[in-house]
PDB file of C-alpha atoms in Angstrom:
ATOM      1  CA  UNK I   7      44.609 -18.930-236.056  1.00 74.00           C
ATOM      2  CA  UNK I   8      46.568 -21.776-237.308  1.00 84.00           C
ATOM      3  CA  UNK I   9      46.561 -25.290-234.516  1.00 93.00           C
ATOM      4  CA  UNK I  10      48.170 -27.993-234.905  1.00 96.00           C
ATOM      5  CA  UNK I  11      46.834 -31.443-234.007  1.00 97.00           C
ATOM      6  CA  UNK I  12      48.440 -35.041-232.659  1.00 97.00           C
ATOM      7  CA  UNK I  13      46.130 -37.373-232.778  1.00 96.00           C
ATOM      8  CA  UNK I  14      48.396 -40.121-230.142  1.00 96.00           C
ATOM      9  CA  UNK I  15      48.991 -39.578-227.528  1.00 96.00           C
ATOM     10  CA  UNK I  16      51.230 -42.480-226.606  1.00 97.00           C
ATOM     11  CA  UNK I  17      53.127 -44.633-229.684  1.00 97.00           C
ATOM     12  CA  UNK I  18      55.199 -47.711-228.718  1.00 97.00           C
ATOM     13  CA  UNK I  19      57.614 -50.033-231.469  1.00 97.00           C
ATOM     14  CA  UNK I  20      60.069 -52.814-231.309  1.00 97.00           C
ATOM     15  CA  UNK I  21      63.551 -51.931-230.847  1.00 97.00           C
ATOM     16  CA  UNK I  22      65.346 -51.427-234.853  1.00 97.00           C
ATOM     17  CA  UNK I  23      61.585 -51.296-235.681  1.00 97.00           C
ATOM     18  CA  UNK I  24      59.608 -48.241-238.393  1.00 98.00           C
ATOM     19  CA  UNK I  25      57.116 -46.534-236.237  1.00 98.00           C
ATOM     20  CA  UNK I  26      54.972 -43.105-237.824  1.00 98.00           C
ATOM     21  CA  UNK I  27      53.746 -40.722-235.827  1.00 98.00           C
ATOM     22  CA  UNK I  28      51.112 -38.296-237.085  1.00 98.00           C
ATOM     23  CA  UNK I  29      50.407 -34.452-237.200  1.00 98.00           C
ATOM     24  CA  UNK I  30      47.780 -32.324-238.743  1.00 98.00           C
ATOM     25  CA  UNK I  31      47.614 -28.780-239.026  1.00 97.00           C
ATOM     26  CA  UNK I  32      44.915 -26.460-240.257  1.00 96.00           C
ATOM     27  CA  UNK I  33      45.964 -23.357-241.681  1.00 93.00           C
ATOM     28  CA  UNK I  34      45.098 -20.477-244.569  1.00 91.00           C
ATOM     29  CA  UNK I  35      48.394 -19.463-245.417  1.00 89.00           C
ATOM     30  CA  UNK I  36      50.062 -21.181-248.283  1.00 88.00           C
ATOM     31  CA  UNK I  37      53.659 -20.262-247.053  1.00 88.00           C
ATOM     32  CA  UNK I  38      54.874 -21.875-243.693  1.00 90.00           C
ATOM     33  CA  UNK I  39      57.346 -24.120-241.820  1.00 91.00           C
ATOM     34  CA  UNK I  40      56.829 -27.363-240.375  1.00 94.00           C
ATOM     35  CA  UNK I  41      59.384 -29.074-237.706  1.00 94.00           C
ATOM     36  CA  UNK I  42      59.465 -31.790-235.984  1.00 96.00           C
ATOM     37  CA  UNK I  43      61.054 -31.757-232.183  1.00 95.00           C
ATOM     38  CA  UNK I  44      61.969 -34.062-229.920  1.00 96.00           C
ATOM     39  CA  UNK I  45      62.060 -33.579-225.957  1.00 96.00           C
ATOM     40  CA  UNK I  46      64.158 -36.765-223.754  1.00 94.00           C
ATOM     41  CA  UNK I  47      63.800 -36.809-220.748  1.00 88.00           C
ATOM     42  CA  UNK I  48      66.563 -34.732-220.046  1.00 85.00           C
ATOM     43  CA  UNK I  49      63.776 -32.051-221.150  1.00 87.00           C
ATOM     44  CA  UNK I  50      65.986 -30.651-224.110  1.00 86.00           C
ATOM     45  CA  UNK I  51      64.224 -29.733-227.046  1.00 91.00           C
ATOM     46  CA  UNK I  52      65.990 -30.772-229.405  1.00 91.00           C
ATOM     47  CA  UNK I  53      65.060 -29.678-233.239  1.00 92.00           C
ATOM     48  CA  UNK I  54      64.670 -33.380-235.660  1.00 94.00           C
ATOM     49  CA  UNK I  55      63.803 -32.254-239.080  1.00 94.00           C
ATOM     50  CA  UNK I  56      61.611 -29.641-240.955  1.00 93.00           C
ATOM     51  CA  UNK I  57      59.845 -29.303-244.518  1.00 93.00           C
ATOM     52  CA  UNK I  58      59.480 -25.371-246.103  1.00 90.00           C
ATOM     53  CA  UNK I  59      55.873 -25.877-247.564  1.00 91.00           C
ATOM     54  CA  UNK I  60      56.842 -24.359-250.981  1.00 89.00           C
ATOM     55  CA  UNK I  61      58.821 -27.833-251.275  1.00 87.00           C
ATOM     56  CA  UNK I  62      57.322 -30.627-252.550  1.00 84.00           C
ATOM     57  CA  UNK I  63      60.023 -33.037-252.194  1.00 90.00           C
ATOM     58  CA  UNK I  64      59.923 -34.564-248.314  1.00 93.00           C
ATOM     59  CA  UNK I  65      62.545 -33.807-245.941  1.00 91.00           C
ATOM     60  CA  UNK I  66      65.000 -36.417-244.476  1.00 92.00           C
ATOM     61  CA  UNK I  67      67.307 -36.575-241.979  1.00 91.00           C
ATOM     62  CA  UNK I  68      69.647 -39.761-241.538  1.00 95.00           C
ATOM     63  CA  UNK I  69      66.851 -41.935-239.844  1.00 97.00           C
ATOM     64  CA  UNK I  70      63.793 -39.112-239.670  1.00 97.00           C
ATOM     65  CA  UNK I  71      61.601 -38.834-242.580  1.00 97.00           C
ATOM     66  CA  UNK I  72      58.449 -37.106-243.260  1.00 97.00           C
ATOM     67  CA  UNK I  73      55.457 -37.147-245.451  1.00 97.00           C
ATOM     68  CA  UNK I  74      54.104 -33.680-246.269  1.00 96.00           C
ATOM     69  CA  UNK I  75      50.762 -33.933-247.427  1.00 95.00           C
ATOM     70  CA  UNK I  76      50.123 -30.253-248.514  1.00 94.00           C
ATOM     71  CA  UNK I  77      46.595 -30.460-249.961  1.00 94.00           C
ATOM     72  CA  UNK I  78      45.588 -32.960-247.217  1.00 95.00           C
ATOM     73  CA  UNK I  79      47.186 -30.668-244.258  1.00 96.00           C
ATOM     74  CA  UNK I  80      49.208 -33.682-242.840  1.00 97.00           C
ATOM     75  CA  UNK I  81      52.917 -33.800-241.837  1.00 97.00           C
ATOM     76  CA  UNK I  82      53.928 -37.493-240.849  1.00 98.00           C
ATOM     77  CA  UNK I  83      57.243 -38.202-238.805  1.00 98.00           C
ATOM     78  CA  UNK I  84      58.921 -41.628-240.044  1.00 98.00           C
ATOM     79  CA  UNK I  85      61.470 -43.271-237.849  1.00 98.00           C
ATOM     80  CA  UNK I  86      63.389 -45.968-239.343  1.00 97.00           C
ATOM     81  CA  UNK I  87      65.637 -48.471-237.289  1.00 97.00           C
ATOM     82  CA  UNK I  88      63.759 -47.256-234.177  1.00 97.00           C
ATOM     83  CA  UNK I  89      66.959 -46.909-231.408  1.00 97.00           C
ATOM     84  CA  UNK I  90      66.356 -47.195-227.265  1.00 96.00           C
ATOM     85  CA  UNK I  91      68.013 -43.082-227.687  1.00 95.00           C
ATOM     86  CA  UNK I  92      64.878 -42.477-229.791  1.00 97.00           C
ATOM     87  CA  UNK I  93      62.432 -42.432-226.827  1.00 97.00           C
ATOM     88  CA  UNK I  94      61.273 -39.672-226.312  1.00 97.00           C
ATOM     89  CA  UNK I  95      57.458 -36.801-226.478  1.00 97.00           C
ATOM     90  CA  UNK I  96      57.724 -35.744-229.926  1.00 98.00           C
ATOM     91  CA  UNK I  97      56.271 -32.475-230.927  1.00 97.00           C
ATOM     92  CA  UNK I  98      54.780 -31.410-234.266  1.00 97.00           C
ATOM     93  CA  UNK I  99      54.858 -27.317-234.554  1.00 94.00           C
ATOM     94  CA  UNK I 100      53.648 -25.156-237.076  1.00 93.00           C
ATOM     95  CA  UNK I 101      55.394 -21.545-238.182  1.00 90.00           C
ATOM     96  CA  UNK I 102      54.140 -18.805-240.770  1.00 86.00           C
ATOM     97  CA  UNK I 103      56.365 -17.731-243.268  1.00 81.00           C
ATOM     98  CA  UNK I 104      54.566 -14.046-242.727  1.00 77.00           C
ATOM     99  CA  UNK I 105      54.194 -11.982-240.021  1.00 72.00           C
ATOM    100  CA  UNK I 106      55.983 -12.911-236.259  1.00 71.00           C
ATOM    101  CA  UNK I 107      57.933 -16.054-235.644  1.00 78.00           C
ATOM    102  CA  UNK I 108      56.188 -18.038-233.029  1.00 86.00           C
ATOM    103  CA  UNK I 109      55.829 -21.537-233.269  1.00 90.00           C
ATOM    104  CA  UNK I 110      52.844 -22.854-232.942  1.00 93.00           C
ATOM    105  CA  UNK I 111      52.433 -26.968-231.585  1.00 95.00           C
ATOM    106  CA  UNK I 112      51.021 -29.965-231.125  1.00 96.00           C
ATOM    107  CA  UNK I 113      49.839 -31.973-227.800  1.00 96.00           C
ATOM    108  CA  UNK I 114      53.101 -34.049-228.406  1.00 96.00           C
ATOM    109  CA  UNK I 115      53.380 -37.636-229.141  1.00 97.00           C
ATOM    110  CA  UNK I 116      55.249 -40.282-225.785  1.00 97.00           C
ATOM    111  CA  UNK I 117      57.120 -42.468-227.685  1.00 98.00           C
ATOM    112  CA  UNK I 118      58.154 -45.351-225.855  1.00 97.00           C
ATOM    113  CA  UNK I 119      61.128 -47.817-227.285  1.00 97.00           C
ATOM    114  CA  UNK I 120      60.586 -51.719-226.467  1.00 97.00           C
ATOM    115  CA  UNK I 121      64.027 -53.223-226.428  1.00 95.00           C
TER     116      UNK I 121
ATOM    117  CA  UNK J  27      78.867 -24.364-227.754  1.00 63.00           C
ATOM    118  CA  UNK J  28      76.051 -21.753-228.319  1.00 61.00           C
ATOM    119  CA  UNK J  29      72.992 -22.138-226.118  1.00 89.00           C
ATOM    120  CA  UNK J  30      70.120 -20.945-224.225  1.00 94.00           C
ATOM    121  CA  UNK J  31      70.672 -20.914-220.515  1.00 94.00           C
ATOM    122  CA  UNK J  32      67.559 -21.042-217.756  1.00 95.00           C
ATOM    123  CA  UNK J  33      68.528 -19.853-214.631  1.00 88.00           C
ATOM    124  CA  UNK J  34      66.487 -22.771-212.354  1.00 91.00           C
ATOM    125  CA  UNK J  35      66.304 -25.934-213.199  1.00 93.00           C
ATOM    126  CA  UNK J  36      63.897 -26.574-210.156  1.00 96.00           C
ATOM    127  CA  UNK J  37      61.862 -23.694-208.183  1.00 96.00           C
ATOM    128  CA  UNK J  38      59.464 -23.903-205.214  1.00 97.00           C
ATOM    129  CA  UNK J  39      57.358 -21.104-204.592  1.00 97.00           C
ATOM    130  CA  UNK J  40      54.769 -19.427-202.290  1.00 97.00           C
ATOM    131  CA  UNK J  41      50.810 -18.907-203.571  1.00 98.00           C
ATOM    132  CA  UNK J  42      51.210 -14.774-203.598  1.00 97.00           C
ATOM    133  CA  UNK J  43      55.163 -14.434-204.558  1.00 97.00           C
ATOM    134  CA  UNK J  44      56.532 -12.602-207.337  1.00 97.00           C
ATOM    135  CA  UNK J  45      58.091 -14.829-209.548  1.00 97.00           C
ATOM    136  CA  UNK J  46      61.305 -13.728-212.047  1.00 97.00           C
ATOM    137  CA  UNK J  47      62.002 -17.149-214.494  1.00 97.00           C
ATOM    138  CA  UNK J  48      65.189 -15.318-215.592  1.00 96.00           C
ATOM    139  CA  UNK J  49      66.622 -16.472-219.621  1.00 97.00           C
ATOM    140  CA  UNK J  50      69.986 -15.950-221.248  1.00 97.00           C
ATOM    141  CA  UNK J  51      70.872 -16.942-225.001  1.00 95.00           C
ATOM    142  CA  UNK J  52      74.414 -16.116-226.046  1.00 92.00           C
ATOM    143  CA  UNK J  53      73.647 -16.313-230.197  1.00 86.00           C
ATOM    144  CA  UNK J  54      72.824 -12.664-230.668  1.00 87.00           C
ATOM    145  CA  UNK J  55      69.205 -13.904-231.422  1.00 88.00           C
ATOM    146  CA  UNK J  56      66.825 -10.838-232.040  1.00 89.00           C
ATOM    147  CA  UNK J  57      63.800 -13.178-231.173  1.00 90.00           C
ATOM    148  CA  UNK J  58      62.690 -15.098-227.442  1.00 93.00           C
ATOM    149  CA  UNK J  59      59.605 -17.033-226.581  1.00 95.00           C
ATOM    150  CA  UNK J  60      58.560 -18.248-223.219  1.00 97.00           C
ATOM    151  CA  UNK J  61      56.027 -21.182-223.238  1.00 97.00           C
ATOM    152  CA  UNK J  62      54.230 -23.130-220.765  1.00 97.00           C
ATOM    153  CA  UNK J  63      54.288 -26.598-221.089  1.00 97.00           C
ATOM    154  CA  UNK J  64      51.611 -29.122-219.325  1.00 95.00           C
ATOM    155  CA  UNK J  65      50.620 -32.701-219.634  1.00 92.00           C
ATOM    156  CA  UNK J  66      47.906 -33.141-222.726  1.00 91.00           C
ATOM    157  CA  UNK J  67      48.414 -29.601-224.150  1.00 93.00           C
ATOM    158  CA  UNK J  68      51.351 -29.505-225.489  1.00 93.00           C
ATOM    159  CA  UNK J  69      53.315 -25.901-225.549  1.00 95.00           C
ATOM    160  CA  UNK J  70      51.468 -23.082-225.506  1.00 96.00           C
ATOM    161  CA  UNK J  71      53.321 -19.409-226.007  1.00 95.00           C
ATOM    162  CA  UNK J  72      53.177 -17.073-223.030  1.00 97.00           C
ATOM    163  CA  UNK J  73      54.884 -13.851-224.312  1.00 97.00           C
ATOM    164  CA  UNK J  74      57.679 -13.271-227.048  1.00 94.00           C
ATOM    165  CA  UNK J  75      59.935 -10.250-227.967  1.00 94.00           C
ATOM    166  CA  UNK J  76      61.607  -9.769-231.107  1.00 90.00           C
ATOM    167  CA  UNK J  77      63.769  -6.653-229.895  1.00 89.00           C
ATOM    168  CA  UNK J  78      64.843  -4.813-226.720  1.00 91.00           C
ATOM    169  CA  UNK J  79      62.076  -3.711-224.648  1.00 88.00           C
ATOM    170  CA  UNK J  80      59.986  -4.868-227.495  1.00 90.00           C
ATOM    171  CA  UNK J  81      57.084  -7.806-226.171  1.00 93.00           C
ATOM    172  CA  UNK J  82      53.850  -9.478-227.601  1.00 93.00           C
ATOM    173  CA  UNK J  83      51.512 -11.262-225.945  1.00 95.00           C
ATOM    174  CA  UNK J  84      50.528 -14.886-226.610  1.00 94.00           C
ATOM    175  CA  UNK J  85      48.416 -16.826-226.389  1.00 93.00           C
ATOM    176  CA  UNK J  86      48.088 -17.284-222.503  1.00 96.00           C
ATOM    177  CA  UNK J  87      49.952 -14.017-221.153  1.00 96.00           C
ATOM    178  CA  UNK J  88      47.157 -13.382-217.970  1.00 96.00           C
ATOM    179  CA  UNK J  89      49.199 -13.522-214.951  1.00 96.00           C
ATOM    180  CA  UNK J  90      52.375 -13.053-216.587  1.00 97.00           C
ATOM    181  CA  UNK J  91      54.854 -10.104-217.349  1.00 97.00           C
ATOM    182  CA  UNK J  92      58.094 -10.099-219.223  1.00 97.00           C
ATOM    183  CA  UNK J  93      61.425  -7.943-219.701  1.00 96.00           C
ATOM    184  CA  UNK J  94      63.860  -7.629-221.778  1.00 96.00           C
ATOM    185  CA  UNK J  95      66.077  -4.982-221.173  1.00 95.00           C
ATOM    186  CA  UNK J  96      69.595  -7.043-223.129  1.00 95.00           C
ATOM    187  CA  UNK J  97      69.348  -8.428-226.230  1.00 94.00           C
ATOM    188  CA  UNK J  98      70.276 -11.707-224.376  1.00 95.00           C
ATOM    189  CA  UNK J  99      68.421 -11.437-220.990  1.00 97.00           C
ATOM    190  CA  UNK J 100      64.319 -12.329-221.633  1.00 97.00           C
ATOM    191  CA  UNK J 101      62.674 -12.540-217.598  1.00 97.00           C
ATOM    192  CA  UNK J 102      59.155 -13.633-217.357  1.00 98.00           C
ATOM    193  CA  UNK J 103      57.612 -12.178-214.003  1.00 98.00           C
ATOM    194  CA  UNK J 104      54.418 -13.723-211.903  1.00 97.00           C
ATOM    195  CA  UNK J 105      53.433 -10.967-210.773  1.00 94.00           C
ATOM    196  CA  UNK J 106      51.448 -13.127-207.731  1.00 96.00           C
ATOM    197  CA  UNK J 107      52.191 -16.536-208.082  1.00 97.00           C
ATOM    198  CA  UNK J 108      48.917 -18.998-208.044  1.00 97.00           C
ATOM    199  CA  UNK J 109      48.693 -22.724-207.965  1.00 97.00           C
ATOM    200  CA  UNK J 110      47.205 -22.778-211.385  1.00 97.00           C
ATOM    201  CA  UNK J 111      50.645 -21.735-212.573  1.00 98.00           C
ATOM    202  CA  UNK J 112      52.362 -24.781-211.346  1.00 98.00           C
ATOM    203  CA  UNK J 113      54.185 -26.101-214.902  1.00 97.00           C
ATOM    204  CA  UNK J 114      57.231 -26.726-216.861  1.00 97.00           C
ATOM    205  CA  UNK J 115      58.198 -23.189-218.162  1.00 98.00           C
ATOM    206  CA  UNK J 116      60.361 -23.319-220.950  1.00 97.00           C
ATOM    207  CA  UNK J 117      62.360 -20.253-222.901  1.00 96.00           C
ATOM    208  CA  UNK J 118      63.591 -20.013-226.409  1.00 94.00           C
ATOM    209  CA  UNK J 119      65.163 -18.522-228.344  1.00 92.00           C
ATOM    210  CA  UNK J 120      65.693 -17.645-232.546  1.00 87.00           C
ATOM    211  CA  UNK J 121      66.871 -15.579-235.128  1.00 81.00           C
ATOM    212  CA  UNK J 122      64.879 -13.109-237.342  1.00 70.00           C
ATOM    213  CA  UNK J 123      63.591 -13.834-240.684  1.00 63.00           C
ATOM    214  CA  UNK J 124      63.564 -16.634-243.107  1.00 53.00           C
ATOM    215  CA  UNK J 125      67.497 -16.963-243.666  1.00 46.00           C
ATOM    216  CA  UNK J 126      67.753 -19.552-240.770  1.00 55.00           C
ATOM    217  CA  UNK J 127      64.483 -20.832-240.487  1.00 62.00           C
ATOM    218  CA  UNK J 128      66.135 -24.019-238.110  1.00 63.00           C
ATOM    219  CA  UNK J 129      63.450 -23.299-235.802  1.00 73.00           C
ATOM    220  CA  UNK J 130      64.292 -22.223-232.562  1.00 86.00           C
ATOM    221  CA  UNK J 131      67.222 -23.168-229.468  1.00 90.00           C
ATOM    222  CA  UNK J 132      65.690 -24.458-226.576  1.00 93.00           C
ATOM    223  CA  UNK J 133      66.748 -23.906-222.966  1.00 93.00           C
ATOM    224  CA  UNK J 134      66.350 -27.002-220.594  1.00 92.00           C
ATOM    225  CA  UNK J 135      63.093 -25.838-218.776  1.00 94.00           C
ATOM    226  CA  UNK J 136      62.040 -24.600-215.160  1.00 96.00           C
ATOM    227  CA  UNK J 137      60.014 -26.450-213.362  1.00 96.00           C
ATOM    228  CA  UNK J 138      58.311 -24.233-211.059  1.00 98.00           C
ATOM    229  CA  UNK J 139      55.503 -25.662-208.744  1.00 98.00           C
ATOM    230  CA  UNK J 140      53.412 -22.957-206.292  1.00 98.00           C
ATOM    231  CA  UNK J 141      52.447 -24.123-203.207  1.00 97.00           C
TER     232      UNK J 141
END
């Protein structure tokens, strides 16, 4: 069974700030998803980016970057310009490419914005 | 806008009850997931259905039940509530197969506490 792991529990960065927050994942499957979500406290989950694992090149999304470390299992969220709309758990998941959909995720990641 | 709508935002209940968590997506999504969501674990998957009257179990189903009986509609039933089943209970919702893999479309969560 694939898990996915999230390592901090609680992250905290200066306001316009580049804070990483880190996810690994142990898996056998060589063809999967990876996505990165984002709950507010308005309890939405809300979807920020995600890397197909056939791709080498890193996904980005405006602010949101990653750094997919295939070999090393690793899929690191990048937030540049950190905003106070940013804070927020953050939640690494994990989804084959065979077989049923579920998503499988992380412990989540509190991210706190200092202003 | 399309979403996925959770009947109770908030829901008090008696140790014993029957509980329905009732779940409503109006994207004509084949697949729904309900998850259980607590402090330090993250979300873990209760029960999931990829077709009418179709269901799999997770990876926590014991003590839980679901229907779906509409495409749209996905209920998760405790059977006989228990405190240990005080949580944030949260339902999803996605479509089949790798054409849209944009993970799935959260609803806003229950937050159901047993007394």
């Amino acid at each position: 069974a694939q898990t996915v792991t999230q390592s901090q529990p609680e992250m905290s960065v200066q306001e316009a700030e580049t804070v990483t927050l880190s996810c690994t994942y142990d898996t056998s499957e060589s063809d999967y998803y990876l996505f990165w979500y984002k709950q507010p406290p308005s309890r939405q989950m809300i979807l920020v980016i995600r890397q197909e694992a056939y791709k080498q090149q890193n996904a980005t999304e405006n602010r949101f970057s990653v750094n997919f470390q295939k070999a090393a299992k690793s899929f690191s969220l990048k937030i540049s310009d950190s905003q106070l709309g940013d804070a927020a758990m953050y939640f690494c998941a994990y989804r084959s490419n065979f077989g049923n959909e579920k998503l499988t995720f992380g412990t989540g990641t509190r991210l706190t914005i200092i202003p | 806008d399309v979403k996925v709508t959770q009947s109770s935002r908030y829901l008090v209940k008696r140790t014993g009850e029957k509980v329905f968590l009732e779940c409503v997506q109006d994207m004509d999504h084949e697949n729904m997931f309900w998850y259980r969501q607590d402090p330090g674990l993250g979300l873990r998957l209760i029960y999931f259905s990829y077709d009418v009257k179709m269901k799999e179990k997770g990876d926590i189903p014991e003590g839980y039940s679901v229907s779906r009986e509409k495409k749209e509609r996905f209920s998760l039933i405790l059977e006989s509530a228990s405190t240990n089943q005080t949580s944030m209970y949260l339902c999803a919702s996605s479509l089949w197969g790798q054409a849209s893999p944009g993970g799935y479309t959260f609803g806003s969560g229950t937050r159901l506490t047993v007394v």
